[in-house]
mmCIF file of C-alpha atoms and ligand atoms in Angstrom:
data_model
loop_
_atom_site.group_PDB
_atom_site.id
_atom_site.type_symbol
_atom_site.label_atom_id
_atom_site.label_comp_id
_atom_site.label_asym_id
_atom_site.label_seq_id
_atom_site.Cartn_x
_atom_site.Cartn_y
_atom_site.Cartn_z
ATOM 1 C CA MET J 1 -3.482 -22.746 27.554
ATOM 2 C CA LYS J 2 -0.323 -20.693 27.174
ATOM 3 C CA ALA J 3 2.170 -21.251 29.961
ATOM 4 C CA GLU J 4 3.620 -17.743 29.702
ATOM 5 C CA LYS J 5 2.226 -14.317 28.960
ATOM 6 C CA THR J 6 3.266 -13.032 25.559
ATOM 7 C CA PHE J 7 3.429 -9.824 23.571
ATOM 8 C CA VAL J 8 4.270 -8.721 20.054
ATOM 9 C CA VAL J 9 6.040 -5.493 19.113
ATOM 10 C CA LEU J 10 5.140 -3.335 16.130
ATOM 11 C CA ALA J 11 7.966 -1.060 14.962
ATOM 12 C CA SER J 12 8.621 0.890 11.762
ATOM 13 C CA GLY J 13 12.299 1.799 11.957
ATOM 14 C CA ARG J 14 15.402 1.814 14.115
ATOM 15 C CA GLY J 15 13.843 -0.220 16.910
ATOM 16 C CA SER J 16 15.835 1.064 19.891
ATOM 17 C CA ASN J 17 12.733 0.803 22.084
ATOM 18 C CA PHE J 18 12.156 -2.741 20.829
ATOM 19 C CA GLN J 19 15.757 -3.526 21.829
ATOM 20 C CA ALA J 20 15.340 -1.949 25.272
ATOM 21 C CA ILE J 21 12.198 -4.005 25.825
ATOM 22 C CA ILE J 22 13.634 -7.353 24.777
ATOM 23 C CA ASP J 23 16.753 -6.679 26.845
ATOM 24 C CA ARG J 24 14.495 -6.312 29.874
ATOM 25 C CA VAL J 25 12.760 -9.584 28.995
ATOM 26 C CA SER J 26 16.180 -11.258 28.844
ATOM 27 C CA ASP J 27 17.217 -9.985 32.265
ATOM 28 C CA GLY J 28 13.913 -11.059 33.806
ATOM 29 C CA TYR J 29 12.515 -7.590 34.529
ATOM 30 C CA ILE J 30 9.531 -8.074 32.185
ATOM 31 C CA PRO J 31 7.658 -11.262 33.156
ATOM 32 C CA ALA J 32 6.539 -12.141 29.635
ATOM 33 C CA VAL J 33 7.889 -13.318 26.296
ATOM 34 C CA CYS J 34 8.169 -11.311 23.076
ATOM 35 C CA THR J 35 6.968 -13.706 20.386
ATOM 36 C CA ALA J 36 7.250 -11.502 17.273
ATOM 37 C CA LEU J 37 8.414 -8.250 15.770
ATOM 38 C CA ILE J 38 5.956 -7.011 13.168
ATOM 39 C CA THR J 39 6.864 -4.162 10.852
ATOM 40 C CA ASP J 40 5.242 -2.216 8.040
ATOM 41 C CA ASN J 41 8.694 -1.342 6.672
ATOM 42 C CA PRO J 42 10.844 -4.025 4.974
ATOM 43 C CA ASP J 43 13.946 -1.860 5.586
ATOM 44 C CA ALA J 44 13.396 -1.405 9.316
ATOM 45 C CA TYR J 45 16.560 -1.974 11.354
ATOM 46 C CA ALA J 46 14.284 -3.511 13.986
ATOM 47 C CA ILE J 47 14.207 -6.631 11.773
ATOM 48 C CA GLU J 48 17.963 -7.076 12.304
ATOM 49 C CA ARG J 49 17.495 -6.705 16.032
ATOM 50 C CA ALA J 50 14.769 -9.375 16.007
ATOM 51 C CA ARG J 51 16.974 -11.725 14.017
ATOM 52 C CA ALA J 52 19.867 -11.224 16.435
ATOM 53 C CA ALA J 53 17.566 -12.002 19.355
ATOM 54 C CA GLY J 54 16.032 -15.059 17.696
ATOM 55 C CA ILE J 55 12.576 -13.474 17.593
ATOM 56 C CA PRO J 56 10.412 -14.085 14.512
ATOM 57 C CA GLY J 57 10.106 -11.019 12.284
ATOM 58 C CA GLU J 58 6.991 -10.438 10.185
ATOM 59 C CA VAL J 59 6.913 -7.841 7.433
ATOM 60 C CA VAL J 60 3.471 -6.585 6.533
ATOM 61 C CA ALA J 61 4.614 -3.998 4.010
ATOM 62 C CA PHE J 62 2.166 -1.136 3.787
ATOM 63 C CA ARG J 63 3.300 -0.408 0.228
ATOM 64 C CA SER J 64 2.260 -3.820 -1.051
ATOM 65 C CA PHE J 65 -1.437 -3.279 -0.319
ATOM 66 C CA THR J 66 -3.792 -1.293 -2.540
ATOM 67 C CA ASN J 67 -5.682 0.243 0.369
ATOM 68 C CA LYS J 68 -5.475 0.727 4.119
ATOM 69 C CA GLN J 69 -8.274 -1.739 4.875
ATOM 70 C CA LEU J 70 -6.454 -4.593 3.161
ATOM 71 C CA TYR J 71 -3.245 -3.618 4.932
ATOM 72 C CA GLU J 72 -4.986 -3.646 8.289
ATOM 73 C CA SER J 73 -6.615 -7.035 7.656
ATOM 74 C CA ALA J 74 -3.166 -8.462 6.955
ATOM 75 C CA LEU J 75 -1.788 -6.737 10.030
ATOM 76 C CA ILE J 76 -4.528 -8.206 12.224
ATOM 77 C CA ALA J 77 -3.841 -11.650 10.780
ATOM 78 C CA ALA J 78 -0.121 -11.264 11.502
ATOM 79 C CA ILE J 79 -0.834 -10.266 15.108
ATOM 80 C CA GLN J 80 -3.476 -12.960 15.606
ATOM 81 C CA LYS J 81 -1.058 -15.643 14.490
ATOM 82 C CA TYR J 82 0.795 -15.060 17.775
ATOM 83 C CA ASP J 83 -2.334 -14.616 19.928
ATOM 84 C CA PRO J 84 -0.541 -12.089 22.166
ATOM 85 C CA ASP J 85 -1.732 -10.849 25.540
ATOM 86 C CA LEU J 86 -0.362 -7.389 24.700
ATOM 87 C CA VAL J 87 0.464 -5.450 21.526
ATOM 88 C CA VAL J 88 3.320 -2.962 21.918
ATOM 89 C CA LEU J 89 3.711 -0.071 19.482
ATOM 90 C CA ALA J 90 7.383 0.897 19.683
ATOM 91 C CA GLY J 91 8.030 3.518 17.044
ATOM 92 C CA TYR J 92 5.224 2.223 14.856
ATOM 93 C CA MET J 93 4.598 5.226 12.643
ATOM 94 C CA ARG J 94 1.123 4.564 11.226
ATOM 95 C CA ILE J 95 -2.240 5.523 12.587
ATOM 96 C CA LEU J 96 -4.172 2.338 13.238
ATOM 97 C CA GLY J 97 -7.790 1.999 12.139
ATOM 98 C CA SER J 98 -10.662 1.422 14.494
ATOM 99 C CA GLU J 99 -10.947 -2.326 13.856
ATOM 100 C CA VAL J 100 -7.424 -3.029 15.113
ATOM 101 C CA VAL J 101 -7.706 -0.600 17.995
ATOM 102 C CA ARG J 102 -11.061 -2.000 19.170
ATOM 103 C CA ARG J 103 -9.847 -5.572 18.918
ATOM 104 C CA TYR J 104 -6.946 -4.826 21.281
ATOM 105 C CA SER J 105 -8.671 -2.305 23.501
ATOM 106 C CA GLY J 106 -6.919 -2.227 26.880
ATOM 107 C CA ARG J 107 -4.238 -4.545 25.489
ATOM 108 C CA MET J 108 -2.322 -2.212 23.183
ATOM 109 C CA VAL J 109 0.247 0.338 24.364
ATOM 110 C CA ASN J 110 2.218 3.041 22.548
ATOM 111 C CA ILE J 111 5.143 5.284 23.354
ATOM 112 C CA HIS J 112 5.214 8.907 22.270
ATOM 113 C CA PRO J 113 8.165 11.310 22.642
ATOM 114 C CA SER J 114 6.308 14.118 24.403
ATOM 115 C CA LEU J 115 4.404 14.805 27.579
ATOM 116 C CA LEU J 116 0.943 14.161 26.194
ATOM 117 C CA PRO J 117 -1.481 15.796 25.652
ATOM 118 C CA SER J 118 1.145 18.302 24.467
ATOM 119 C CA PHE J 119 2.685 17.748 21.047
ATOM 120 C CA ALA J 120 0.781 14.772 19.668
ATOM 121 C CA GLY J 121 1.551 13.599 16.148
ATOM 122 C CA LEU J 122 4.752 13.715 14.158
ATOM 123 C CA HIS J 123 8.013 15.434 15.154
ATOM 124 C CA ALA J 124 6.960 15.891 18.762
ATOM 125 C CA GLN J 125 10.483 16.880 19.863
ATOM 126 C CA ASP J 126 10.675 19.612 17.204
ATOM 127 C CA GLN J 127 7.240 20.807 18.261
ATOM 128 C CA ALA J 128 8.507 21.106 21.850
ATOM 129 C CA ILE J 129 11.565 23.103 20.781
ATOM 130 C CA GLN J 130 9.486 25.410 18.612
ATOM 131 C CA TYR J 131 6.988 26.009 21.389
ATOM 132 C CA GLY J 132 9.767 26.886 23.805
ATOM 133 C CA VAL J 133 8.827 24.558 26.655
ATOM 134 C CA LYS J 134 11.410 24.035 29.405
ATOM 135 C CA VAL J 135 10.449 20.469 30.254
ATOM 136 C CA ALA J 136 9.831 17.664 27.776
ATOM 137 C CA GLY J 137 9.606 13.897 28.022
ATOM 138 C CA CYS J 138 7.830 10.771 26.932
ATOM 139 C CA THR J 139 4.493 9.098 27.527
ATOM 140 C CA VAL J 140 3.441 5.456 27.486
ATOM 141 C CA HIS J 141 -0.304 5.156 27.028
ATOM 142 C CA PHE J 142 -3.048 2.735 26.092
ATOM 143 C CA VAL J 143 -4.074 3.096 22.460
ATOM 144 C CA THR J 144 -7.531 4.393 21.658
ATOM 145 C CA GLU J 145 -9.099 5.496 18.396
ATOM 146 C CA ASP J 146 -7.967 9.090 18.877
ATOM 147 C CA MET J 147 -4.293 9.481 18.024
ATOM 148 C CA ASP J 148 -1.948 9.852 21.022
ATOM 149 C CA ALA J 149 -4.927 10.419 23.293
ATOM 150 C CA GLY J 150 -5.375 7.198 25.271
ATOM 151 C CA PRO J 151 -5.100 6.791 29.055
ATOM 152 C CA VAL J 152 -1.595 7.588 30.294
ATOM 153 C CA ILE J 153 0.358 4.833 32.046
ATOM 154 C CA ILE J 154 3.761 6.436 32.641
ATOM 155 C CA GLN J 155 5.472 9.708 31.823
ATOM 156 C CA ARG J 156 9.132 10.613 32.310
ATOM 157 C CA THR J 157 10.538 14.105 32.001
ATOM 158 C CA VAL J 158 13.757 15.704 30.780
ATOM 159 C CA PRO J 159 14.872 19.346 30.819
ATOM 160 C CA VAL J 160 15.015 21.347 27.606
ATOM 161 C CA LEU J 161 18.383 23.126 27.643
ATOM 162 C CA GLU J 162 19.693 26.237 25.917
ATOM 163 C CA GLY J 163 21.025 25.321 22.495
ATOM 164 C CA ASP J 164 18.936 22.154 22.143
ATOM 165 C CA ASP J 165 17.590 21.292 18.737
ATOM 166 C CA GLY J 166 15.047 18.584 17.992
ATOM 167 C CA ASP J 167 17.702 15.899 17.543
ATOM 168 C CA ILE J 168 19.528 16.644 20.796
ATOM 169 C CA LEU J 169 16.240 16.690 22.664
ATOM 170 C CA ALA J 170 15.118 13.461 20.967
ATOM 171 C CA ASP J 171 18.279 11.692 22.173
ATOM 172 C CA ARG J 172 17.726 12.915 25.743
ATOM 173 C CA ILE J 173 14.093 11.786 25.679
ATOM 174 C CA LEU J 174 15.029 8.418 24.168
ATOM 175 C CA VAL J 175 17.092 7.528 27.247
ATOM 176 C CA GLU J 176 13.917 7.952 29.313
ATOM 177 C CA GLU J 177 11.788 6.058 26.766
ATOM 178 C CA HIS J 178 14.037 3.056 27.243
ATOM 179 C CA LYS J 179 13.214 3.088 30.961
ATOM 180 C CA ALA J 180 9.539 4.044 30.780
ATOM 181 C CA PHE J 181 8.435 1.470 28.228
ATOM 182 C CA PRO J 182 9.809 -1.630 29.978
ATOM 183 C CA GLU J 183 8.365 -0.314 33.242
ATOM 184 C CA ALA J 184 4.887 0.122 31.750
ATOM 185 C CA ILE J 185 4.991 -3.328 30.139
ATOM 186 C CA ARG J 186 6.086 -4.883 33.412
ATOM 187 C CA LEU J 187 3.212 -3.168 35.234
ATOM 188 C CA PHE J 188 0.799 -4.503 32.620
ATOM 189 C CA PHE J 189 1.989 -8.073 33.053
ATOM 190 C CA GLU J 190 1.971 -7.744 36.824
ATOM 191 C CA GLU J 191 -1.719 -6.869 36.374
ATOM 192 C CA ARG J 192 -1.238 -3.612 38.243
ATOM 193 C CA LEU J 193 -2.909 -1.320 35.680
ATOM 194 C CA ARG J 194 -6.606 -0.474 35.793
ATOM 195 C CA ILE J 195 -8.188 1.935 33.338
ATOM 196 C CA GLU J 196 -10.712 4.241 35.003
ATOM 197 C CA GLY J 197 -12.137 6.624 32.426
ATOM 198 C CA ARG J 198 -9.242 8.765 31.224
ATOM 199 C CA ALA J 199 -6.939 7.671 34.009
ATOM 200 C CA VAL J 200 -4.846 4.587 34.622
ATOM 201 C CA ARG J 201 -4.705 3.515 38.256
ATOM 202 C CA ILE J 202 -1.541 1.693 39.284
ATOM 203 C CA SER J 203 -1.847 -0.655 42.219
ATOM 204 C CA SER J 204 1.099 -0.871 44.569
ATOM 205 C CA SER J 205 1.461 -4.624 44.554
ATOM 206 C CA PRO J 206 0.766 -7.415 42.081
ATOM 207 C CA SER J 207 -2.901 -8.360 42.165
ATOM 208 C CA LEU J 208 -3.610 -11.702 43.761
ATOM 209 C CA ASN J 209 -5.648 -14.394 42.064
ATOM 210 C CA ARG J 210 -9.145 -13.668 43.182
ATOM 211 C CA CYS J 211 -12.282 -15.758 43.032
ATOM 212 C CA ASP J 212 -14.761 -12.895 42.508
HETATM 213 C C1 GAR L 301 10.725 6.985 19.473
HETATM 214 O O1 GAR L 301 11.214 8.225 19.886
HETATM 215 C C2 GAR L 301 9.226 6.898 19.705
HETATM 216 O O2 GAR L 301 8.811 7.581 20.864
HETATM 217 C C3 GAR L 301 8.717 7.592 18.481
HETATM 218 O O3 GAR L 301 9.520 7.123 17.433
HETATM 219 C C4 GAR L 301 10.818 6.820 17.957
HETATM 220 C C5 GAR L 301 11.159 5.408 17.569
HETATM 221 O O4 GAR L 301 12.483 5.116 17.928
HETATM 222 N N1 GAR L 301 7.340 7.294 18.240
HETATM 223 C C6 GAR L 301 6.471 8.170 17.754
HETATM 224 O O5 GAR L 301 6.787 9.295 17.434
HETATM 225 C C7 GAR L 301 5.070 7.643 17.592
HETATM 226 N N2 GAR L 301 4.174 8.732 17.387
HETATM 227 P P1 GAR L 301 12.989 3.621 17.953
HETATM 228 O O6 GAR L 301 12.595 3.020 16.613
HETATM 229 O O7 GAR L 301 14.471 3.732 18.099
HETATM 230 O O8 GAR L 301 12.321 2.914 19.100
#
């Protein structure tokens, strides 16, 4: 049996959320260990961050597979190797197929840079600017087969200010992402999250070991 709870992070690029998460493991806020960074992109800066932190980095390069099914089989194998309690999608920019999503149902979380259900999909911050909303933010949610549509764990808001463009707004939202994601992961490992239909109930104190 594993002594500690573990998670793996999937990231496709810069990896600032990955960094924020592992920093909060290091300072003891997240009561679990990050055992791997897995990326679909061999050029992802997240790989450098993993190396610097002494965390194994696995590249499952989407481009080296002839179809999505083969890619996903390799991805599942890479995740399974670490047998994680939780899979964290931190700027992982591919839509996962149903096999992966079902396998980790209730144990896979994603962050999205909008207040879902508004502005799902790519370029969420630009979508918010174009729509003209006055409040934006980020959402951490459980992953389901429908893109950016799983039960919401945490949302944090930011104002949209006169003169903002997508990049300025993205930077403001990112500050909140770096708080929201560690918080959601901590709640998961404290066993305080319960999915009830579309909603996630958050209990106020860590659940006790029960016999029932
Ligand atoms: C973050 O803003 C994250 O919310 C977004 O990509 C960025 C990754 O930044 N994810 C999505 O848009 C997923 N649909 P990071 O690599 O610095 O963490």
